[in-house]
mmCIF file of C-alpha atoms and ligand atoms in Angstrom:
data_model
loop_
_atom_site.group_PDB
_atom_site.id
_atom_site.type_symbol
_atom_site.label_atom_id
_atom_site.label_comp_id
_atom_site.label_asym_id
_atom_site.label_seq_id
_atom_site.Cartn_x
_atom_site.Cartn_y
_atom_site.Cartn_z
ATOM 1 C CA MET A 1 122.953 119.916 93.958
ATOM 2 C CA MET A 2 121.805 117.694 91.138
ATOM 3 C CA ASP A 3 120.688 119.567 88.021
ATOM 4 C CA ALA A 4 116.940 119.587 88.581
ATOM 5 C CA ILE A 5 116.053 120.989 85.170
ATOM 6 C CA SER A 6 118.020 118.366 83.188
ATOM 7 C CA PHE A 7 116.433 115.638 85.287
ATOM 8 C CA ALA A 8 112.898 116.991 84.769
ATOM 9 C CA ARG A 9 113.485 117.271 81.004
ATOM 10 C CA ALA A 10 114.887 113.762 80.649
ATOM 11 C CA LEU A 11 112.074 112.338 82.736
ATOM 12 C CA ARG A 12 109.362 114.074 80.769
ATOM 13 C CA SER A 13 110.735 113.057 77.437
ATOM 14 C CA TRP A 14 110.701 109.427 78.642
ATOM 15 C CA TYR A 15 107.102 109.898 79.835
ATOM 16 C CA ASP A 16 106.028 111.416 76.516
ATOM 17 C CA ASP A 17 107.414 108.345 74.842
ATOM 18 C CA GLN A 18 106.506 105.598 77.301
ATOM 19 C CA GLY A 19 103.885 106.977 79.730
ATOM 20 C CA ILE A 20 101.277 104.483 80.850
ATOM 21 C CA VAL A 21 97.725 105.180 79.628
ATOM 22 C CA LEU A 22 95.292 105.258 82.548
ATOM 23 C CA PRO A 23 91.575 106.137 82.528
ATOM 24 C CA TRP A 24 92.022 109.163 84.811
ATOM 25 C CA ARG A 25 95.150 110.544 83.127
ATOM 26 C CA GLY A 26 94.586 113.840 81.364
ATOM 27 C CA HIS A 27 91.017 113.874 82.683
ATOM 28 C CA PRO A 28 89.857 117.491 82.787
ATOM 29 C CA ASP A 29 87.484 116.871 85.690
ATOM 30 C CA PRO A 30 89.042 117.364 89.150
ATOM 31 C CA TYR A 31 86.443 114.988 90.563
ATOM 32 C CA ALA A 32 87.758 112.077 88.448
ATOM 33 C CA VAL A 33 91.318 112.818 89.521
ATOM 34 C CA VAL A 34 90.345 113.058 93.194
ATOM 35 C CA VAL A 35 88.445 109.745 93.027
ATOM 36 C CA SER A 36 91.409 108.018 91.356
ATOM 37 C CA GLU A 37 93.954 109.482 93.767
ATOM 38 C CA VAL A 38 91.923 108.488 96.807
ATOM 39 C CA MET A 39 91.485 104.953 95.428
ATOM 40 C CA LEU A 40 95.208 104.703 94.679
ATOM 41 C CA GLN A 41 96.103 105.314 98.312
ATOM 42 C CA GLN A 42 97.085 101.836 99.582
ATOM 43 C CA THR A 43 95.835 100.103 96.400
ATOM 44 C CA THR A 44 97.632 99.222 93.166
ATOM 45 C CA VAL A 45 96.851 100.779 89.789
ATOM 46 C CA ALA A 46 95.748 97.431 88.336
ATOM 47 C CA ALA A 47 93.272 96.870 91.176
ATOM 48 C CA VAL A 48 91.906 100.420 90.982
ATOM 49 C CA ILE A 49 91.103 100.510 87.217
ATOM 50 C CA PRO A 50 87.841 98.457 87.310
ATOM 51 C CA TYR A 51 86.687 100.063 90.568
ATOM 52 C CA PHE A 52 87.289 103.534 89.161
ATOM 53 C CA ALA A 53 85.167 102.799 86.067
ATOM 54 C CA ARG A 54 82.297 101.378 88.147
ATOM 55 C CA PHE A 55 82.427 104.150 90.728
ATOM 56 C CA MET A 56 82.410 106.906 88.092
ATOM 57 C CA ALA A 57 79.488 105.244 86.294
ATOM 58 C CA ARG A 58 77.544 104.983 89.545
ATOM 59 C CA PHE A 59 78.482 108.451 90.935
ATOM 60 C CA PRO A 60 79.532 110.514 87.879
ATOM 61 C CA THR A 61 79.673 113.913 89.628
ATOM 62 C CA PRO A 62 80.299 115.269 93.146
ATOM 63 C CA HIS A 63 76.575 116.109 93.213
ATOM 64 C CA ALA A 64 75.633 112.481 92.537
ATOM 65 C CA LEU A 65 78.041 111.294 95.212
ATOM 66 C CA ALA A 66 76.848 113.858 97.746
ATOM 67 C CA ALA A 67 73.212 112.894 97.161
ATOM 68 C CA ALA A 68 73.848 109.158 97.562
ATOM 69 C CA PRO A 69 73.300 107.425 100.909
ATOM 70 C CA LEU A 70 76.606 106.511 102.564
ATOM 71 C CA ASP A 71 75.640 102.821 102.502
ATOM 72 C CA ASP A 72 75.468 102.912 98.669
ATOM 73 C CA VAL A 73 78.935 104.466 98.544
ATOM 74 C CA LEU A 74 80.298 101.824 100.912
ATOM 75 C CA ALA A 75 78.696 99.108 98.789
ATOM 76 C CA ALA A 76 80.407 100.494 95.652
ATOM 77 C CA TRP A 77 83.693 100.516 97.582
ATOM 78 C CA GLN A 78 83.310 96.906 98.657
ATOM 79 C CA GLY A 79 86.476 94.950 97.882
ATOM 80 C CA LEU A 80 88.797 97.981 97.787
ATOM 81 C CA GLY A 81 89.253 97.967 101.572
ATOM 82 C CA TYR A 82 90.309 100.918 103.740
ATOM 83 C CA TYR A 83 86.712 102.105 103.841
ATOM 84 C CA ARG A 84 87.703 105.277 105.655
ATOM 85 C CA ARG A 85 88.612 106.578 102.182
ATOM 86 C CA ALA A 86 85.017 106.095 100.979
ATOM 87 C CA HIS A 87 83.686 107.957 104.028
ATOM 88 C CA ASN A 88 86.114 110.817 103.374
ATOM 89 C CA LEU A 89 85.245 111.029 99.692
ATOM 90 C CA HIS A 90 81.530 111.109 100.458
ATOM 91 C CA ASN A 91 82.032 113.760 103.118
ATOM 92 C CA MET A 92 84.214 115.821 100.780
ATOM 93 C CA ALA A 93 81.547 115.717 98.046
ATOM 94 C CA ARG A 94 78.901 116.895 100.509
ATOM 95 C CA VAL A 95 81.048 119.827 101.643
ATOM 96 C CA LEU A 96 81.990 120.720 98.057
ATOM 97 C CA VAL A 97 78.335 120.817 97.045
ATOM 98 C CA SER A 98 76.942 122.516 100.155
ATOM 99 C CA GLU A 99 79.706 125.014 100.969
ATOM 100 C CA TYR A 100 81.460 125.573 97.625
ATOM 101 C CA GLN A 101 78.380 125.295 95.363
ATOM 102 C CA GLY A 102 80.232 122.464 93.582
ATOM 103 C CA ARG A 103 83.111 124.724 92.462
ATOM 104 C CA TRP A 104 86.566 123.290 93.022
ATOM 105 C CA PRO A 105 89.342 125.408 94.533
ATOM 106 C CA THR A 106 92.138 125.620 91.951
ATOM 107 C CA THR A 107 95.195 125.824 94.219
ATOM 108 C CA ALA A 108 96.772 123.139 96.399
ATOM 109 C CA GLN A 109 96.138 125.262 99.470
ATOM 110 C CA GLY A 110 92.481 125.757 98.589
ATOM 111 C CA LEU A 111 91.984 122.066 97.821
ATOM 112 C CA LYS A 112 93.523 121.100 101.163
ATOM 113 C CA ALA A 113 90.720 122.936 102.947
ATOM 114 C CA LEU A 114 88.301 120.240 101.712
ATOM 115 C CA PRO A 115 87.844 117.378 104.177
ATOM 116 C CA GLY A 116 89.838 114.257 103.391
ATOM 117 C CA ILE A 117 92.147 116.003 100.877
ATOM 118 C CA GLY A 118 95.711 115.817 102.175
ATOM 119 C CA ASP A 119 98.922 117.416 101.018
ATOM 120 C CA TYR A 120 99.624 114.869 98.309
ATOM 121 C CA THR A 121 96.125 114.725 96.745
ATOM 122 C CA ALA A 122 95.850 118.526 96.796
ATOM 123 C CA GLY A 123 99.184 118.853 94.978
ATOM 124 C CA ALA A 124 98.271 116.103 92.513
ATOM 125 C CA VAL A 125 94.939 117.725 91.559
ATOM 126 C CA ALA A 126 96.380 121.268 91.463
ATOM 127 C CA SER A 127 99.190 120.178 89.136
ATOM 128 C CA MET A 128 97.341 117.619 86.996
ATOM 129 C CA VAL A 129 94.057 119.457 86.498
ATOM 130 C CA PHE A 130 94.810 123.125 87.128
ATOM 131 C CA GLY A 131 98.379 123.235 85.787
ATOM 132 C CA GLN A 132 99.845 124.643 89.004
ATOM 133 C CA PRO A 133 103.507 123.839 89.773
ATOM 134 C CA ALA A 134 102.472 122.317 93.116
ATOM 135 C CA LEU A 135 104.269 119.497 94.958
ATOM 136 C CA ALA A 136 102.690 116.027 94.923
ATOM 137 C CA LEU A 137 105.041 113.912 96.994
ATOM 138 C CA ASP A 138 103.791 110.430 97.813
ATOM 139 C CA GLY A 139 105.937 107.375 98.606
ATOM 140 C CA ASN A 140 106.988 107.055 94.946
ATOM 141 C CA GLY A 141 107.951 110.708 94.761
ATOM 142 C CA VAL A 142 109.965 110.581 97.974
ATOM 143 C CA ARG A 143 111.835 107.501 96.788
ATOM 144 C CA VAL A 144 112.586 108.658 93.250
ATOM 145 C CA LEU A 145 113.613 112.208 94.128
ATOM 146 C CA SER A 146 115.726 111.289 97.158
ATOM 147 C CA ARG A 147 117.597 108.733 95.017
ATOM 148 C CA ILE A 148 118.115 111.298 92.270
ATOM 149 C CA MET A 149 119.495 113.685 94.915
ATOM 150 C CA GLY A 150 121.531 110.940 96.584
ATOM 151 C CA PHE A 151 119.873 112.016 99.844
ATOM 152 C CA THR A 152 120.960 109.632 102.602
ATOM 153 C CA ASP A 153 119.358 111.283 105.668
ATOM 154 C CA VAL A 154 116.017 110.155 107.062
ATOM 155 C CA VAL A 155 113.403 111.521 104.664
ATOM 156 C CA SER A 156 109.638 112.076 104.419
ATOM 157 C CA PRO A 157 107.355 114.209 102.195
ATOM 158 C CA ALA A 158 107.879 117.048 104.709
ATOM 159 C CA THR A 159 111.715 117.072 104.577
ATOM 160 C CA PRO A 160 112.733 120.650 103.582
ATOM 161 C CA ALA A 161 115.703 119.602 101.384
ATOM 162 C CA LEU A 162 113.522 117.180 99.430
ATOM 163 C CA ARG A 163 110.754 119.748 99.011
ATOM 164 C CA ALA A 164 113.245 122.353 97.819
ATOM 165 C CA PHE A 165 114.614 119.925 95.220
ATOM 166 C CA ALA A 166 111.098 118.928 94.152
ATOM 167 C CA ALA A 167 110.144 122.605 93.767
ATOM 168 C CA ALA A 168 113.217 123.153 91.575
ATOM 169 C CA CYS A 169 112.260 120.155 89.404
ATOM 170 C CA VAL A 170 108.554 120.718 88.825
ATOM 171 C CA PRO A 171 108.134 122.718 85.613
ATOM 172 C CA ASN A 172 105.603 125.479 84.989
ATOM 173 C CA ASP A 173 104.734 123.823 81.712
ATOM 174 C CA ARG A 174 102.716 120.582 82.248
ATOM 175 C CA PRO A 175 103.603 120.159 85.930
ATOM 176 C CA GLY A 176 101.042 117.363 86.223
ATOM 177 C CA ASP A 177 102.878 115.285 83.627
ATOM 178 C CA PHE A 178 106.064 115.676 85.652
ATOM 179 C CA TRP A 179 104.364 114.032 88.650
ATOM 180 C CA GLN A 180 102.748 111.355 86.495
ATOM 181 C CA ALA A 181 106.214 110.596 85.123
ATOM 182 C CA VAL A 182 107.669 110.368 88.653
ATOM 183 C CA MET A 183 104.898 107.928 89.571
ATOM 184 C CA ASP A 184 105.432 105.789 86.473
ATOM 185 C CA LEU A 185 109.180 105.688 87.049
ATOM 186 C CA GLY A 186 108.658 104.768 90.716
ATOM 187 C CA ARG A 187 106.204 101.998 89.872
ATOM 188 C CA THR A 188 108.070 100.425 86.980
ATOM 189 C CA ILE A 189 111.823 101.107 87.252
ATOM 190 C CA CYS A 190 112.805 102.948 90.431
ATOM 191 C CA ARG A 191 111.002 100.373 92.569
ATOM 192 C CA PRO A 192 111.469 100.150 96.339
ATOM 193 C CA LYS A 193 113.612 97.005 96.082
ATOM 194 C CA ASN A 194 116.075 96.241 93.304
ATOM 195 C CA PRO A 195 115.440 99.220 91.013
ATOM 196 C CA THR A 196 116.396 98.422 87.425
ATOM 197 C CA CYS A 197 118.859 101.282 87.106
ATOM 198 C CA LEU A 198 120.431 99.886 83.955
ATOM 199 C CA THR A 199 117.206 100.594 82.064
ATOM 200 C CA CYS A 200 116.526 103.918 83.776
ATOM 201 C CA PRO A 201 115.965 106.934 81.495
ATOM 202 C CA VAL A 202 117.347 109.365 84.106
ATOM 203 C CA ARG A 203 120.338 107.345 85.259
ATOM 204 C CA ASP A 204 122.770 109.983 84.014
ATOM 205 C CA CYS A 205 121.172 112.490 86.400
ATOM 206 C CA CYS A 206 121.011 110.145 89.409
ATOM 207 C CA VAL A 207 123.392 110.903 92.269
ATOM 208 C CA GLY A 208 122.296 107.753 94.139
ATOM 209 C CA TRP A 209 123.326 105.656 91.133
ATOM 210 C CA ALA A 210 126.671 107.487 90.874
ATOM 211 C CA GLN A 211 127.247 106.949 94.603
ATOM 212 C CA GLY A 212 126.321 103.259 94.308
ATOM 213 C CA ASN A 213 123.933 103.365 97.254
ATOM 214 C CA VAL A 214 120.442 103.396 95.718
ATOM 215 C CA ASN A 215 119.337 100.419 97.810
ATOM 216 C CA GLU A 216 119.947 102.393 101.005
ATOM 217 C CA ILE A 217 117.776 105.292 99.808
ATOM 218 C CA PRO A 218 115.261 106.422 100.950
ATOM 219 C CA ARG A 219 116.026 106.145 104.639
ATOM 220 C CA LEU A 220 112.605 106.203 106.250
ATOM 221 C CA ALA A 221 111.891 106.778 109.948
ATOM 222 C CA ALA A 222 111.562 103.509 111.882
ATOM 223 C CA LYS A 223 107.941 102.433 112.217
ATOM 224 C CA LYS A 224 106.549 102.044 115.702
ATOM 225 C CA GLU A 225 105.844 98.465 116.645
ATOM 226 C CA ARG A 226 102.129 97.698 116.573
ATOM 227 C CA PRO A 227 100.470 96.286 119.691
ATOM 228 C CA HIS A 228 98.678 92.955 119.214
ATOM 229 C CA ARG A 229 95.066 92.174 120.128
ATOM 230 C CA THR A 230 93.074 88.945 120.201
ATOM 231 C CA GLY A 231 89.363 88.231 119.899
ATOM 232 C CA GLN A 232 86.688 85.762 118.804
ATOM 233 C CA ALA A 233 84.274 85.844 115.874
ATOM 234 C CA PHE A 234 81.069 83.809 115.585
ATOM 235 C CA VAL A 235 79.646 82.981 112.153
ATOM 236 C CA LEU A 236 76.073 81.785 112.514
ATOM 237 C CA HIS A 237 74.563 80.552 109.277
ATOM 238 C CA HIS A 238 71.433 78.731 108.241
ATOM 239 C CA ASN A 239 69.721 77.986 104.964
ATOM 240 C CA GLY A 240 72.089 80.111 102.843
ATOM 241 C CA HIS A 241 71.844 83.071 105.221
ATOM 242 C CA VAL A 242 74.385 84.468 107.671
ATOM 243 C CA TRP A 243 73.845 86.522 110.806
ATOM 244 C CA LEU A 244 75.559 89.930 110.576
ATOM 245 C CA ARG A 245 75.458 93.097 112.592
ATOM 246 C CA ARG A 246 76.270 96.618 111.530
ATOM 247 C CA ARG A 247 79.148 98.368 113.266
ATOM 248 C CA PRO A 248 78.534 101.751 114.937
ATOM 249 C CA ASP A 249 78.547 104.997 112.885
ATOM 250 C CA GLN A 250 81.746 106.171 114.563
ATOM 251 C CA GLY A 251 85.068 104.488 115.343
ATOM 252 C CA LEU A 252 86.805 101.649 113.568
ATOM 253 C CA LEU A 253 85.198 100.302 110.326
ATOM 254 C CA PRO A 254 82.096 102.489 110.751
ATOM 255 C CA ARG A 255 78.759 101.200 109.381
ATOM 256 C CA LEU A 256 80.287 98.094 107.840
ATOM 257 C CA TYR A 257 78.811 94.670 108.541
ATOM 258 C CA GLU A 258 80.446 91.761 110.328
ATOM 259 C CA PRO A 259 79.627 88.531 112.116
ATOM 260 C CA PRO A 260 79.450 89.161 115.875
ATOM 261 C CA THR A 261 82.956 89.555 117.322
ATOM 262 C CA PHE A 262 84.086 89.849 120.905
ATOM 263 C CA GLY A 263 87.080 90.692 123.029
ATOM 264 C CA TRP A 264 89.278 92.721 120.677
ATOM 265 C CA GLU A 265 87.794 96.189 121.117
ATOM 266 C CA GLY A 266 87.677 96.180 124.900
ATOM 267 C CA PRO A 267 86.161 93.910 127.493
ATOM 268 C CA SER A 268 83.037 92.124 126.267
ATOM 269 C CA ALA A 269 81.498 88.821 127.128
ATOM 270 C CA PHE A 270 79.849 86.097 125.091
ATOM 271 C CA THR A 271 79.357 82.746 126.724
ATOM 272 C CA GLN A 272 79.574 80.288 123.921
ATOM 273 C CA ASP A 273 77.675 77.032 123.940
ATOM 274 C CA SER A 274 80.479 74.585 123.169
ATOM 275 C CA GLU A 275 77.979 72.042 121.798
ATOM 276 C CA LEU A 276 76.912 74.481 119.107
ATOM 277 C CA TRP A 277 80.071 76.199 117.880
ATOM 278 C CA GLU A 278 82.773 74.568 115.860
ATOM 279 C CA ALA A 279 86.312 76.015 115.831
ATOM 280 C CA CYS A 280 87.414 77.067 112.314
ATOM 281 C CA GLY A 281 90.935 78.338 112.951
ATOM 282 C CA VAL A 282 92.459 81.763 113.309
ATOM 283 C CA VAL A 283 92.230 84.853 111.100
ATOM 284 C CA ARG A 284 94.960 87.487 111.233
ATOM 285 C CA HIS A 285 94.527 91.091 110.238
ATOM 286 C CA VAL A 286 96.655 94.225 110.461
ATOM 287 C CA PHE A 287 95.145 97.620 111.200
ATOM 288 C CA THR A 288 97.155 100.846 111.111
ATOM 289 C CA HIS A 289 97.517 100.946 114.884
ATOM 290 C CA PHE A 290 97.434 97.290 115.920
ATOM 291 C CA SER A 291 97.507 93.739 114.664
ATOM 292 C CA LEU A 292 94.801 91.234 115.444
ATOM 293 C CA SER A 293 94.320 87.508 115.632
ATOM 294 C CA MET A 294 90.756 86.293 115.819
ATOM 295 C CA ASP A 295 89.616 82.774 116.728
ATOM 296 C CA VAL A 296 86.746 81.947 114.381
ATOM 297 C CA PHE A 297 83.804 79.699 115.302
ATOM 298 C CA SER A 298 80.852 78.749 113.147
ATOM 299 C CA ALA A 299 77.488 77.068 113.637
ATOM 300 C CA ASN A 300 74.676 76.053 111.331
ATOM 301 C CA HIS A 301 71.709 76.941 113.492
ATOM 302 C CA LYS A 302 68.469 78.906 113.120
ATOM 303 C CA ASN A 303 68.201 80.558 116.556
ATOM 304 C CA PRO A 304 70.660 83.440 116.981
ATOM 305 C CA PRO A 305 72.006 83.795 120.518
ATOM 306 C CA PHE A 306 72.867 87.470 119.832
ATOM 307 C CA THR A 307 70.917 90.594 120.700
ATOM 308 C CA GLU A 308 71.925 92.631 117.641
ATOM 309 C CA GLY A 309 71.921 91.754 113.963
ATOM 310 C CA ASN A 310 69.936 90.229 111.126
ATOM 311 C CA TRP A 311 70.014 87.411 108.615
ATOM 312 C CA TYR A 312 71.459 88.187 105.162
ATOM 313 C CA PRO A 313 71.362 85.914 102.101
ATOM 314 C CA ARG A 314 74.671 84.669 100.705
ATOM 315 C CA GLY A 315 74.026 86.225 97.295
ATOM 316 C CA ASP A 316 73.228 89.694 98.609
ATOM 317 C CA LEU A 317 75.548 90.549 101.469
ATOM 318 C CA PRO A 318 75.750 94.156 102.718
ATOM 319 C CA PRO A 319 79.138 96.016 102.716
ATOM 320 C CA LEU A 320 81.609 93.935 104.692
ATOM 321 C CA SER A 321 84.890 95.053 106.201
ATOM 322 C CA SER A 322 87.963 93.200 104.903
ATOM 323 C CA LEU A 323 88.244 91.615 108.326
ATOM 324 C CA ALA A 324 84.630 90.370 108.159
ATOM 325 C CA LYS A 325 85.255 88.928 104.707
ATOM 326 C CA LYS A 326 88.315 87.060 105.948
ATOM 327 C CA ILE A 327 86.285 85.687 108.865
ATOM 328 C CA LEU A 328 83.485 84.446 106.610
ATOM 329 C CA GLN A 329 85.999 82.920 104.187
ATOM 330 C CA GLN A 330 87.310 80.842 107.062
ATOM 331 C CA THR A 331 83.987 79.020 107.454
ATOM 332 C CA LEU A 332 81.777 76.553 105.635
ATOM 333 C CA PHE A 333 79.214 79.299 104.982
ATOM 334 C CA TRP A 334 81.564 80.811 102.395
ATOM 335 C CA VAL A 335 82.400 77.577 100.610
ATOM 336 C CA ALA A 336 78.925 76.040 100.717
HETATM 337 S S1 SF4 B 1 119.154 105.319 88.280
HETATM 338 FE FE1 SF4 B 1 118.208 103.836 89.619
HETATM 339 S S2 SF4 B 1 117.952 104.865 91.574
HETATM 340 FE FE2 SF4 B 1 118.345 106.438 90.046
HETATM 341 S S3 SF4 B 1 116.300 107.100 89.448
HETATM 342 FE FE3 SF4 B 1 116.959 105.529 88.007
HETATM 343 S S4 SF4 B 1 116.132 103.600 88.848
HETATM 344 FE FE4 SF4 B 1 116.061 105.155 90.468
#
């Protein structure tokens, strides 16, 4: 097996020299690290930085977050997408305050008992804030470590051989910096495609490099093909206002606002008056479990033909799902 200790040393010395400065790095407050880690799921570092600053200013403690109405949290999340993360964070803060009296568990296992905290986030917080030699394997970690090992089998964060190697690498001294270094290396040098191995600080320790097969590693399990759905969206606008309805509290995109949509979440009927509605093209969107194409129609008209919803002014829209934003952007309401 690759020499885990030499690798960890070389990596950390590179990080000490070249580590990227980020607002949540070295933060002593587990809450700040949890917020940043949740935001970084499915979003880039550059996009997260301004949201993190605004979110922490608006909800500086778990108590402030727990006390805030969910709609305020969703509004602060607007633009980051994947709103399920905001729901989870809010729920986690409420449980932390009500059941843990605001005191954070200090081990990965204890942190994982909080709602919305998965294996990776628990390991990241335990190592970065509490100095525990826990495992924090996200996509970057899986890629970097399996390349270092030259591991050519199908791999995931749960693969025992990868976890054993990771456990051998993570030091007792500053374990959090080890994971930060893995993340930096994965983002900047050991990228998914065309890693720049010639500039890599741990190339001498990399079995994948020595084998000449880094581009075939990691081998990830084939993704299931997503089913495709179709639907229609109707953007009614008048006098700088748009008609929106709030989605149900449960299910997909809970409590977010959207123009009325039909047909894509099961059978539903809306008989459109073809004199009124103008076709504005098709919007495509990909959810985790299916892809969607939505025919968009718009009308400038003051009498809504819908049973649910309200008018909202252009300058003060409530929290919209990314899909709703795409739909509105397809129409004259957005550009007017
Ligand atoms: S040598 Fe290449 S594959 Fe190996 S860790 Fe460095 S960048 Fe990644």
